[in-house]
Short mmCIF file of C-alpha atoms and ligand atoms in Angstrom, two decimals:
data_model
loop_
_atom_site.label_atom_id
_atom_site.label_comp_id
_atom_site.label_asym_id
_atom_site.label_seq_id
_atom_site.Cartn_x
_atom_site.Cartn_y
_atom_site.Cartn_z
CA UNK Z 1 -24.67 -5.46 -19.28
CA UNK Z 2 -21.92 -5.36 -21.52
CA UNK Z 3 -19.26 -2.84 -19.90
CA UNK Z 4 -15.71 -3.88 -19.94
CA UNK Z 5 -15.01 -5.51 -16.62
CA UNK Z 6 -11.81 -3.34 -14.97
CA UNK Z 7 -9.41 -3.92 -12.65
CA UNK Z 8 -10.48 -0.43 -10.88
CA UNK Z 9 -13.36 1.41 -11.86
CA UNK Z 10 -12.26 5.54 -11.09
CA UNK Z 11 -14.85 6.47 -13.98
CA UNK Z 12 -17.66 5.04 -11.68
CA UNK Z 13 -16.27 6.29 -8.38
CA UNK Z 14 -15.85 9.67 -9.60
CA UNK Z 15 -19.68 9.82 -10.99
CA UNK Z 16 -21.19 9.48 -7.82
CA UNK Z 17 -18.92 12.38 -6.48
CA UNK Z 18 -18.74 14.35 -9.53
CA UNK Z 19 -20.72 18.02 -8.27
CA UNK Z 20 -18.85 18.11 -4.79
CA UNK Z 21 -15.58 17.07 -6.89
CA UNK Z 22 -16.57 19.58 -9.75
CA UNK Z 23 -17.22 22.59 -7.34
CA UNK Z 24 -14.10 21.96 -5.44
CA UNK Z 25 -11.94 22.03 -8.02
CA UNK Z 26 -13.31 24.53 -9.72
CA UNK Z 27 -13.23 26.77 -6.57
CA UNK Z 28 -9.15 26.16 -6.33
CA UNK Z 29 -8.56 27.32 -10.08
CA UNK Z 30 -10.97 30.33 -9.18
CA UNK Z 31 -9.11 31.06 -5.86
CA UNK Z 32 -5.44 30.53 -8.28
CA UNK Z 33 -4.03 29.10 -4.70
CA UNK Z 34 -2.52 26.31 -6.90
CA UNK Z 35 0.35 25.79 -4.61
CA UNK Z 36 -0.21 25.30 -0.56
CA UNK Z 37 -3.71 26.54 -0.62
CA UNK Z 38 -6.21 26.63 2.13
CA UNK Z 39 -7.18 23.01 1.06
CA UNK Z 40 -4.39 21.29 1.61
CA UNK Z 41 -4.16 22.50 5.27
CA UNK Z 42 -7.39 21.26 5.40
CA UNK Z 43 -7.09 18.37 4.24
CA UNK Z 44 -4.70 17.32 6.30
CA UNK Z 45 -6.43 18.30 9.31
CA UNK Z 46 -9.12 16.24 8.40
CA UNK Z 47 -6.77 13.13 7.72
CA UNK Z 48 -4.75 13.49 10.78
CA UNK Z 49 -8.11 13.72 12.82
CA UNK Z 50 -9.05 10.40 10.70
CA UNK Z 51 -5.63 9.09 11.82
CA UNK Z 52 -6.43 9.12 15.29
CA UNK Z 53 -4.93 12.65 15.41
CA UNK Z 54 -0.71 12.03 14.31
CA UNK Z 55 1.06 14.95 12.33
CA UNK Z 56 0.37 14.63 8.57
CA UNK Z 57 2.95 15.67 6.20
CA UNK Z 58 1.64 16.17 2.86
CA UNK Z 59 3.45 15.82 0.21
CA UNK Z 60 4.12 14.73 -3.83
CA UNK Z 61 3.83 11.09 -4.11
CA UNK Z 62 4.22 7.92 -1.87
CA UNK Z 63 7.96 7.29 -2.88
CA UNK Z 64 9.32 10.87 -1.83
CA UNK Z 65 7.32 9.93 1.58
CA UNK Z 66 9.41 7.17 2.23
CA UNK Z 67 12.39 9.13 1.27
CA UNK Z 68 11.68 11.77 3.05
CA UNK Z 69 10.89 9.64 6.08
CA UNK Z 70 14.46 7.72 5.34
CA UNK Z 71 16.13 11.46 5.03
CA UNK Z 72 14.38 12.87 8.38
CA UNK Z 73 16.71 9.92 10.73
CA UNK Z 74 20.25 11.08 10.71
CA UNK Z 75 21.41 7.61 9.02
CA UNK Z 76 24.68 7.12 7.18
CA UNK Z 77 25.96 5.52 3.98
CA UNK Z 78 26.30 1.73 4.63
CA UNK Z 79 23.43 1.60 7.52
CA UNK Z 80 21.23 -1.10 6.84
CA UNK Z 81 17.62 -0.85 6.59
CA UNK Z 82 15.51 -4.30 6.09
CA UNK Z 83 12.69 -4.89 3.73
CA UNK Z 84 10.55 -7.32 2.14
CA UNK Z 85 11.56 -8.99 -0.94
CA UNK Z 86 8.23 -8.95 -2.06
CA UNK Z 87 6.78 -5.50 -1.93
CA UNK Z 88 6.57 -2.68 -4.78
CA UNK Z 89 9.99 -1.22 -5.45
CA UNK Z 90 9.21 2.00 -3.74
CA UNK Z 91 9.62 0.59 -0.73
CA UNK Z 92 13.18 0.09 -0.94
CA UNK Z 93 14.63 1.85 -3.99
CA UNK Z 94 14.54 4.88 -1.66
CA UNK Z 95 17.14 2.87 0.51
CA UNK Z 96 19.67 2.42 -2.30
CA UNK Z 97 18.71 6.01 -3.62
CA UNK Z 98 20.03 7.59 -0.15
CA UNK Z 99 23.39 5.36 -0.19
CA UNK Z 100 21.85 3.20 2.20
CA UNK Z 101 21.67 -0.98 1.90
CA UNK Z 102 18.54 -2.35 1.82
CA UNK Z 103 18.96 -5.82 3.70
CA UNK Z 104 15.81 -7.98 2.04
CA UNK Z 105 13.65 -10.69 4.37
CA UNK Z 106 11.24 -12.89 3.14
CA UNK Z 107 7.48 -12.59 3.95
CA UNK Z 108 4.94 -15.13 5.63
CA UNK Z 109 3.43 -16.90 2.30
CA UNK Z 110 -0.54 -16.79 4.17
CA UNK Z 111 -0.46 -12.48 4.87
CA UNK Z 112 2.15 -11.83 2.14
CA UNK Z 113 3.69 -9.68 4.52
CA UNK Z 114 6.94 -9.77 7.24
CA UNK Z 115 6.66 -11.22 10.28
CA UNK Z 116 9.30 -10.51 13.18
CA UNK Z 117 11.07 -14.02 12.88
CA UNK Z 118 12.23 -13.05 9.46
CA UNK Z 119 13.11 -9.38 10.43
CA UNK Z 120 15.29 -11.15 13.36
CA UNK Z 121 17.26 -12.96 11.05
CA UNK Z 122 18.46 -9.90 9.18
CA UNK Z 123 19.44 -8.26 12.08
CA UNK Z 124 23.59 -6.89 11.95
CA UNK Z 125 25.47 -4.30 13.99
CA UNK Z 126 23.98 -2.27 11.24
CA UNK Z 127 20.88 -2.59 11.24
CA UNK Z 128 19.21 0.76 12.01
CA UNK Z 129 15.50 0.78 10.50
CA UNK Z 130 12.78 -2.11 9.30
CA UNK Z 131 10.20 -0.93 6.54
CA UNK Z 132 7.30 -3.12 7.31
CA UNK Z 133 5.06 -2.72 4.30
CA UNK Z 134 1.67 -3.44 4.69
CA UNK Z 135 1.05 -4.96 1.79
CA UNK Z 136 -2.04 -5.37 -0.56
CA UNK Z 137 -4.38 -3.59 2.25
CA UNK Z 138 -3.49 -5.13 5.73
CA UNK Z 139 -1.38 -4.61 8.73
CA UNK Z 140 1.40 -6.11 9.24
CA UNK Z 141 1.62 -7.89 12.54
CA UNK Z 142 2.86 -4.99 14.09
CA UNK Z 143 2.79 -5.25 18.13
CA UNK Z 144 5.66 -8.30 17.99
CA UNK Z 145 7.53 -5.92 15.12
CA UNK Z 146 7.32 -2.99 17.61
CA UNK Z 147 8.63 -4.88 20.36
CA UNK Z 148 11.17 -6.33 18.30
CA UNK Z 149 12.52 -2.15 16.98
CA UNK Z 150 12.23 -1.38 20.32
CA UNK Z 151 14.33 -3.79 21.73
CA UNK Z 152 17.58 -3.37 19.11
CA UNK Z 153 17.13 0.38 18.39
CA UNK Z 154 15.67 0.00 15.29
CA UNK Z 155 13.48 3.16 13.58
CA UNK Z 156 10.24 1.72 11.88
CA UNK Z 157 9.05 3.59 8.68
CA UNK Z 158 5.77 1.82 8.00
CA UNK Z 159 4.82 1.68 4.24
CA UNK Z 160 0.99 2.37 4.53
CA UNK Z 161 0.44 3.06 0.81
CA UNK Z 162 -1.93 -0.01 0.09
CA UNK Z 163 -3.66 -0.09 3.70
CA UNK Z 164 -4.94 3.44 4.09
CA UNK Z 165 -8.15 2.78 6.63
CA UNK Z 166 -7.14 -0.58 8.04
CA UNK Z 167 -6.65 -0.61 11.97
CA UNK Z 168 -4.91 -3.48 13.76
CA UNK Z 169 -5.77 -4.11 17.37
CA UNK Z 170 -3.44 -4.64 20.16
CA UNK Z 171 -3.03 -7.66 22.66
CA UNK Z 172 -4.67 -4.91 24.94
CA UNK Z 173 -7.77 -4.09 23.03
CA UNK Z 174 -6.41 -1.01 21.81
CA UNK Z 175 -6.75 -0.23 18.14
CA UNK Z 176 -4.60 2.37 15.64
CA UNK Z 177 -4.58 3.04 11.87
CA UNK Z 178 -1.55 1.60 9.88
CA UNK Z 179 0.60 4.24 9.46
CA UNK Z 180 0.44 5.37 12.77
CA UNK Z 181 2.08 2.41 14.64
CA UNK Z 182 5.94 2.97 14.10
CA UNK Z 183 8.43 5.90 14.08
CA UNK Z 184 7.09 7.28 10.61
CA UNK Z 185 4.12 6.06 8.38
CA UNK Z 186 3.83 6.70 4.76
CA UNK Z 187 1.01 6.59 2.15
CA UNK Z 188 0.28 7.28 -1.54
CA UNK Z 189 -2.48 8.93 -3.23
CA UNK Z 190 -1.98 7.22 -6.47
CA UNK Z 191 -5.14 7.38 -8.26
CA UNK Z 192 -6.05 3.49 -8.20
CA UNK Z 193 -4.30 3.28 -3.93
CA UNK Z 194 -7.80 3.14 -1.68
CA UNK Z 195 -7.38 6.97 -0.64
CA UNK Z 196 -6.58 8.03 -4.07
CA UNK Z 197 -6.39 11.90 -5.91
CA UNK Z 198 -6.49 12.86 -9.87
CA UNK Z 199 -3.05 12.88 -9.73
CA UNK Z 200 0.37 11.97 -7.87
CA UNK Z 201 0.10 12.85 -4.29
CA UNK Z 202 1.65 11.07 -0.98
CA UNK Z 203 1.68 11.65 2.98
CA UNK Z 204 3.91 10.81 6.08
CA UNK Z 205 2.62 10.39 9.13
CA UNK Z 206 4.25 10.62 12.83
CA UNK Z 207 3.40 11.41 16.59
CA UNK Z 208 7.08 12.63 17.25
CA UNK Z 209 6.85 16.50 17.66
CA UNK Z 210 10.34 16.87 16.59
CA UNK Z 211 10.24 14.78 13.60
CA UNK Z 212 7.46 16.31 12.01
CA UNK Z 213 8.94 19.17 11.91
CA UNK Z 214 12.14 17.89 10.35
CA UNK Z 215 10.26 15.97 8.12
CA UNK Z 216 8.49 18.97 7.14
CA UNK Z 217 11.42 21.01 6.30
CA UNK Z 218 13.09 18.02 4.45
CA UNK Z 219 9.70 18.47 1.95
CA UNK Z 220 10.31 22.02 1.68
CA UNK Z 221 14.19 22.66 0.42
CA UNK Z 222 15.10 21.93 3.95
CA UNK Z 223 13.85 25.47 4.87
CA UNK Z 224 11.91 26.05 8.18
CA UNK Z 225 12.05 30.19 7.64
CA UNK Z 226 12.26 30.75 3.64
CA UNK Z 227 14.85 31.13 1.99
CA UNK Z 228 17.19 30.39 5.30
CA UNK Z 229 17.78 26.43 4.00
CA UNK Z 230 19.12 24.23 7.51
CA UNK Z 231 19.47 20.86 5.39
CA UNK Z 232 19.94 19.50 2.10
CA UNK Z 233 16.27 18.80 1.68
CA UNK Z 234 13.93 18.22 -1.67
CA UNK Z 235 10.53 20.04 -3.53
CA UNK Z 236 7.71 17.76 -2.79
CA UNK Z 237 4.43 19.06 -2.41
CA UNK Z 238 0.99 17.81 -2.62
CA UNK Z 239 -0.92 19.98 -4.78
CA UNK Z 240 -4.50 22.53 -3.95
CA UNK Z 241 -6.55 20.49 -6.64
CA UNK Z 242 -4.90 17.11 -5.51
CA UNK Z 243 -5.44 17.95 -1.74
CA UNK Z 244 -9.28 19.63 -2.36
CA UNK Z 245 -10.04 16.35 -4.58
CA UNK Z 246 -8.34 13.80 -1.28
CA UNK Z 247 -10.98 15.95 1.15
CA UNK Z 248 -13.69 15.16 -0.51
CA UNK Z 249 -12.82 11.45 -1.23
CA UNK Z 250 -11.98 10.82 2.30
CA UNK Z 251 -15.12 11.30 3.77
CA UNK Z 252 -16.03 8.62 1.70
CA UNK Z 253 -13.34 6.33 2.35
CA UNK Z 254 -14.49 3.96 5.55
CA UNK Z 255 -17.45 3.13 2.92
CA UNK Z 256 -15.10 2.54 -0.12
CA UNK Z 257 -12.78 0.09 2.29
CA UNK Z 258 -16.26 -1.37 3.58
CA UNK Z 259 -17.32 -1.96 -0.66
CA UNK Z 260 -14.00 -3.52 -1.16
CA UNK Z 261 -14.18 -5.97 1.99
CA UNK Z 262 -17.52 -7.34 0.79
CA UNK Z 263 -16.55 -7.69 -2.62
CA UNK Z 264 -13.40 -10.07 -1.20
CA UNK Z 265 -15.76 -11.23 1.38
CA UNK Z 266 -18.23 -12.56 -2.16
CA UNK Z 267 -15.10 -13.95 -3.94
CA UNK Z 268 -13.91 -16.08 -0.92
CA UNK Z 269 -17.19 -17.73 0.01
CA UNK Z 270 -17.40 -18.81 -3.90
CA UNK Z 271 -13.84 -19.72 -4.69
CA UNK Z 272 -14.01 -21.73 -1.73
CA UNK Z 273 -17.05 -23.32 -2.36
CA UNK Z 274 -15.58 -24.18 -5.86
CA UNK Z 275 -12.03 -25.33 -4.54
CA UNK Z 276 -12.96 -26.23 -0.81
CA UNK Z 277 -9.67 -28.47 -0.47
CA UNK Z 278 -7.39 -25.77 -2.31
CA UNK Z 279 -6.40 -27.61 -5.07
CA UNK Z 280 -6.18 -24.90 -7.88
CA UNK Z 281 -5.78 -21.61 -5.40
CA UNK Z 282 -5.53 -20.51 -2.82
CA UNK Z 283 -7.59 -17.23 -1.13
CA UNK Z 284 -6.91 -14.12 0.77
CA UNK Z 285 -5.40 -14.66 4.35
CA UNK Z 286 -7.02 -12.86 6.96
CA UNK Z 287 -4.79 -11.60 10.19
CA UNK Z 288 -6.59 -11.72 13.08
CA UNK Z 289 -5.26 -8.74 14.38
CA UNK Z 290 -5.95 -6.33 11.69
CA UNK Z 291 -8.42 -5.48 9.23
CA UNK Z 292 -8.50 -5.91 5.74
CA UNK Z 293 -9.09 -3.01 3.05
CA UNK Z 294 -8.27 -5.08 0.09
CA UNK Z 295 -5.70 -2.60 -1.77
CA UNK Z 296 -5.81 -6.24 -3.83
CA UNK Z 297 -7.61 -9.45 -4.00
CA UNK Z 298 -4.55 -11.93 -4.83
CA UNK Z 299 -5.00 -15.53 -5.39
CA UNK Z 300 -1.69 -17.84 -5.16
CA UNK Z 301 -2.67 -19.83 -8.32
CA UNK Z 302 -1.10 -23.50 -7.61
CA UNK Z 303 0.70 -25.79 -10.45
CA UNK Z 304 2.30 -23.57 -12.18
CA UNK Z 305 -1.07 -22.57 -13.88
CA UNK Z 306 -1.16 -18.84 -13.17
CA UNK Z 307 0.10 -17.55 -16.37
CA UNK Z 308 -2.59 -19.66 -18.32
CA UNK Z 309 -5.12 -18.48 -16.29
CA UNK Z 310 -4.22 -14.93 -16.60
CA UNK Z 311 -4.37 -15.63 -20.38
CA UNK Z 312 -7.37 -17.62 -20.56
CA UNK Z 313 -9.20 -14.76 -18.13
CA UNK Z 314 -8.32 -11.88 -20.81
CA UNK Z 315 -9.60 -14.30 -23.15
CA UNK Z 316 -12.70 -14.16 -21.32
CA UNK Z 317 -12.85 -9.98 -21.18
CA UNK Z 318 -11.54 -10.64 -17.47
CA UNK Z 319 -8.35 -8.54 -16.25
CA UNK Z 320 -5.98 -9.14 -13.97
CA UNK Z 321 -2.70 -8.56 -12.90
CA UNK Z 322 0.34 -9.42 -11.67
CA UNK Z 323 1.61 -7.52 -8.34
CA UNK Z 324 4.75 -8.81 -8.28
CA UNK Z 325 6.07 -10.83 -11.13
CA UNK Z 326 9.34 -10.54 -9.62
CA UNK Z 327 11.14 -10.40 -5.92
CA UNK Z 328 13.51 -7.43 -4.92
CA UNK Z 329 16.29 -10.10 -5.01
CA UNK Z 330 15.57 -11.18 -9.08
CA UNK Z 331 15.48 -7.13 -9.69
CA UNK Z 332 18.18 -6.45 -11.68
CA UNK Z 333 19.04 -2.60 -9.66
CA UNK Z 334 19.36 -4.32 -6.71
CA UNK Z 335 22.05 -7.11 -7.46
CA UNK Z 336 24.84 -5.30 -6.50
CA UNK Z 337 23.71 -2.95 -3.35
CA UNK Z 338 21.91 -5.37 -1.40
CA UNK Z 339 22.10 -8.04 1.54
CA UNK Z 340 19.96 -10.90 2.05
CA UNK Z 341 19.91 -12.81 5.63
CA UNK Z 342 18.18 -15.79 3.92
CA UNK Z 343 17.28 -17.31 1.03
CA UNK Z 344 13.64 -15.46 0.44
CA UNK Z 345 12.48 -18.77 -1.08
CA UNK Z 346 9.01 -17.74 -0.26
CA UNK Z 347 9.10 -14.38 -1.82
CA UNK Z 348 10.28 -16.01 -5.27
CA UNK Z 349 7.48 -19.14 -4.64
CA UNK Z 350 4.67 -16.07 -3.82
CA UNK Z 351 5.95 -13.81 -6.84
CA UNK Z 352 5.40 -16.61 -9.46
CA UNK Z 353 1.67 -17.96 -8.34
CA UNK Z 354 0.45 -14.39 -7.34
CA UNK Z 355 -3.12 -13.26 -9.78
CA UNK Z 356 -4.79 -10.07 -8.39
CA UNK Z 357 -8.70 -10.44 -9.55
CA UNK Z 358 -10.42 -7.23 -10.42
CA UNK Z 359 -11.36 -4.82 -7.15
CA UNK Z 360 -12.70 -1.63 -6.60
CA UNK Z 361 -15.00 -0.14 -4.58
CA UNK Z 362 -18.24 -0.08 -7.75
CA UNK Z 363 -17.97 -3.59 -7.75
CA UNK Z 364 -21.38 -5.55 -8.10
CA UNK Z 365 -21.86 -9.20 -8.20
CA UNK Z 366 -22.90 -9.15 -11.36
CA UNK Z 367 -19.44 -7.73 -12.39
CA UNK Z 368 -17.71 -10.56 -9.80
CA UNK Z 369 -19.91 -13.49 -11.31
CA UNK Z 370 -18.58 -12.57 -14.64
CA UNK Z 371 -14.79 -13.16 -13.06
CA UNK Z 372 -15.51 -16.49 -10.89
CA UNK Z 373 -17.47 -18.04 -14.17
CA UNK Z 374 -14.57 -17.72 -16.18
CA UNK Z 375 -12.19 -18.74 -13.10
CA UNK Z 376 -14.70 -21.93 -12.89
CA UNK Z 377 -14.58 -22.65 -16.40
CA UNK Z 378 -10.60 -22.74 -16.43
CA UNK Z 379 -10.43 -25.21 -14.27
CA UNK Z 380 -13.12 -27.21 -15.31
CA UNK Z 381 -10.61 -28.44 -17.76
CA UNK Z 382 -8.00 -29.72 -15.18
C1 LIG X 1 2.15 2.81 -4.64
C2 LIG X 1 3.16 2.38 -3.67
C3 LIG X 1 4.26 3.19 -3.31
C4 LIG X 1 4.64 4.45 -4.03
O1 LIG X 1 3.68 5.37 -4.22
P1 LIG X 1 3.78 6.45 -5.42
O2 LIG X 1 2.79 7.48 -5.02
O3 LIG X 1 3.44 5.76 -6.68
O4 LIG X 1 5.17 7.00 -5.42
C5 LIG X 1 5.10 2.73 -2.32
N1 LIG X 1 4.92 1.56 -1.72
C6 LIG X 1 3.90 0.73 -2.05
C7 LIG X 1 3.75 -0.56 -1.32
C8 LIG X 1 3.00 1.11 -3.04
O5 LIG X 1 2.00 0.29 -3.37
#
């Protein structure tokens, strides 16, 4: 087999799918219900029942659900919301959009994702909402996080765009989705995200009655009866095709998050059977408390080496990227509107060793041997 190895493989995915995806797309252009059709109600349904049953906003991409979310809590110019300074800059260009100051933390170098000790140290008189992203497909540590909000008043807006499917368990026992933990969740349907359409397309998420609805009049022109407009809202809709497309896909999507755990599962037992002592790299972390879908499979490559790698791996015919070559802080559109408790040392160290290997949910070992051979031969050389 000579195929191209990819960093995601839609082509593949879709081909298994391709009659039920065919016939429901072709039933939405025959039906002409382009906009707010009968399958985006539907799809919703179905996602808010895989949820464990929260409201589910639909709407036109992941970034306009965190705005939204942001829009739907009353907050004022000059509130502070914290973030991670090593996230995608979705997660808090949407603070600077609304006037608001994102207040960056650093993240735990293992999970690659906040913990409450560094949200604690950003705390101000301010300080009205965290953004706990859940990055690269698992939760953050959520039940300390919660407590945390709870205690100083704080609204969460969890960033659930690269965990879709991953559940985190409670000291109790009891289990819920990311996404469904804080005050608001949001997620993206960006074609390569785990729940992904053939298009843009986002959701929020909430158990809050009252926000829902706010949040779903702040999608639609800020109009609960048309035309009668309460709020200074925004157009952002998920499309029929997008939403007839996500219905299908999600009844697959336990087994695509399942495909992508082994595939990480493969690449950890023979990374670390190359590098037991973690002298070149080191592997996925695993939290305890929550699963892992595997958005990514990031290495931190050690000795300054990662750049080399990356080029000797596309010398090989192996991809892979770079997610994030730079921290919020080192962004220049951030410089000016931004506060930083601390001195996110971690987030630069993480952003310049960071290599995400090739992942998706047609993965064979075939395709993975072809990626750890030329891994292996790099550092055969050091
Ligand atoms: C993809 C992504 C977003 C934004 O989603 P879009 O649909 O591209 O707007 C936000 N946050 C994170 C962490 C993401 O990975």
């Amino acid at each position: 087999m000579s195929e191209k190895i990819q960093m995601v493989d839609l082509k593949g995915q879709y081909l298994k799918i391709k009659d039920e995806v065919d016939d429901a797309i072709r039933s939405v252009i025959d039906s002409t219900s382009f906009i707010n059709g009968p399958s985006v109600k539907q799809f919703a349904d179905n996602l808010s029942e895989y949820m464990g049953g929260c409201h589910v906003i639909t709407c036109a991409n992941g970034t306009d659900a965190l705005q939204i979310a942001l829009m739907s809590l009353d907050l004022k110019p000059g509130d502070e919301v914290i973030v991670p300074a090593f996230t995608y800059v979705a997660s808090a260009e949407v603070i600077g959009l609304l006037g608001l100051t994102p207040v960056m933390v650093d993240v735990d170098f293992g999970t690659f994702n906040v913990t409450v000790d560094n949200l604690r140290k950003a705390l101000s008189p301010k300080s009205r909402a965290v953004i706990p992203v859940h990055l690269f497909g698992q939760s953050c540590d959520m039940e300390p996080i919660l407590s945390f909000a709870e205690e100083n008043h704080l609204f969460v807006i969890e960033d659930n765009a690269q965990a879709i499917g991953a559940e985190y368990t409670f000291s109790d026992g009891h289990k819920a989705k990311t996404g469904t933990m804080g005050t608001i969740g949001c997620t993206s349907f960006f074609p390569s995200k785990n729940l992904g359409c053939y298009g843009d397309g986002g959701a929020i998420f909430t158990n809050d009655d009252i926000l829902a609805g706010k949040l779903r009049m702040i999608a639609n022109h800020g109009q609960r009866i048309k035309y009668h407009h309460s709020v200074i809202g925004c157009n952002s809709r998920l499309d029929s095709i997008q939403a007839a497309v996500l219905d299908i896909k999600l009844k697959h999507l336990d087994e695509y998050c399942r495909a992508r755990y082994e595939a990480a599962s493969y690449y950890s037992a023979k990374l670390r059977e190359f590098d037991p002592c973690c002298k070149f790299f080191e592997t996925p972390v695993e939290l305890e408390a929550s699963t892992h879908v595997y958005h990514q499979y990031t290495l931190k490559i050690k000795d300054g080496r990662r750049d080399a790698l990356k080029a000797f791996l596309a010398d090989e015919g192996v991809p892979s990227m770079i997610y994030y070559p730079l921290p919020l802080q080192e962004q220049e559109a951030f410089k000016s509107i931004t506060r930083s408790a601390e001195s996110l040392e971690i987030s630069h160290k993480v952003a310049y060793s960071v290599l995400s290997l090739p992942i998706h949910t047609e993965m064979t070992q075939e395709i993975q041997d072809k990626v750890l051979d030329a891994i292996r031969k790099f550092f055969a050389n050091c």
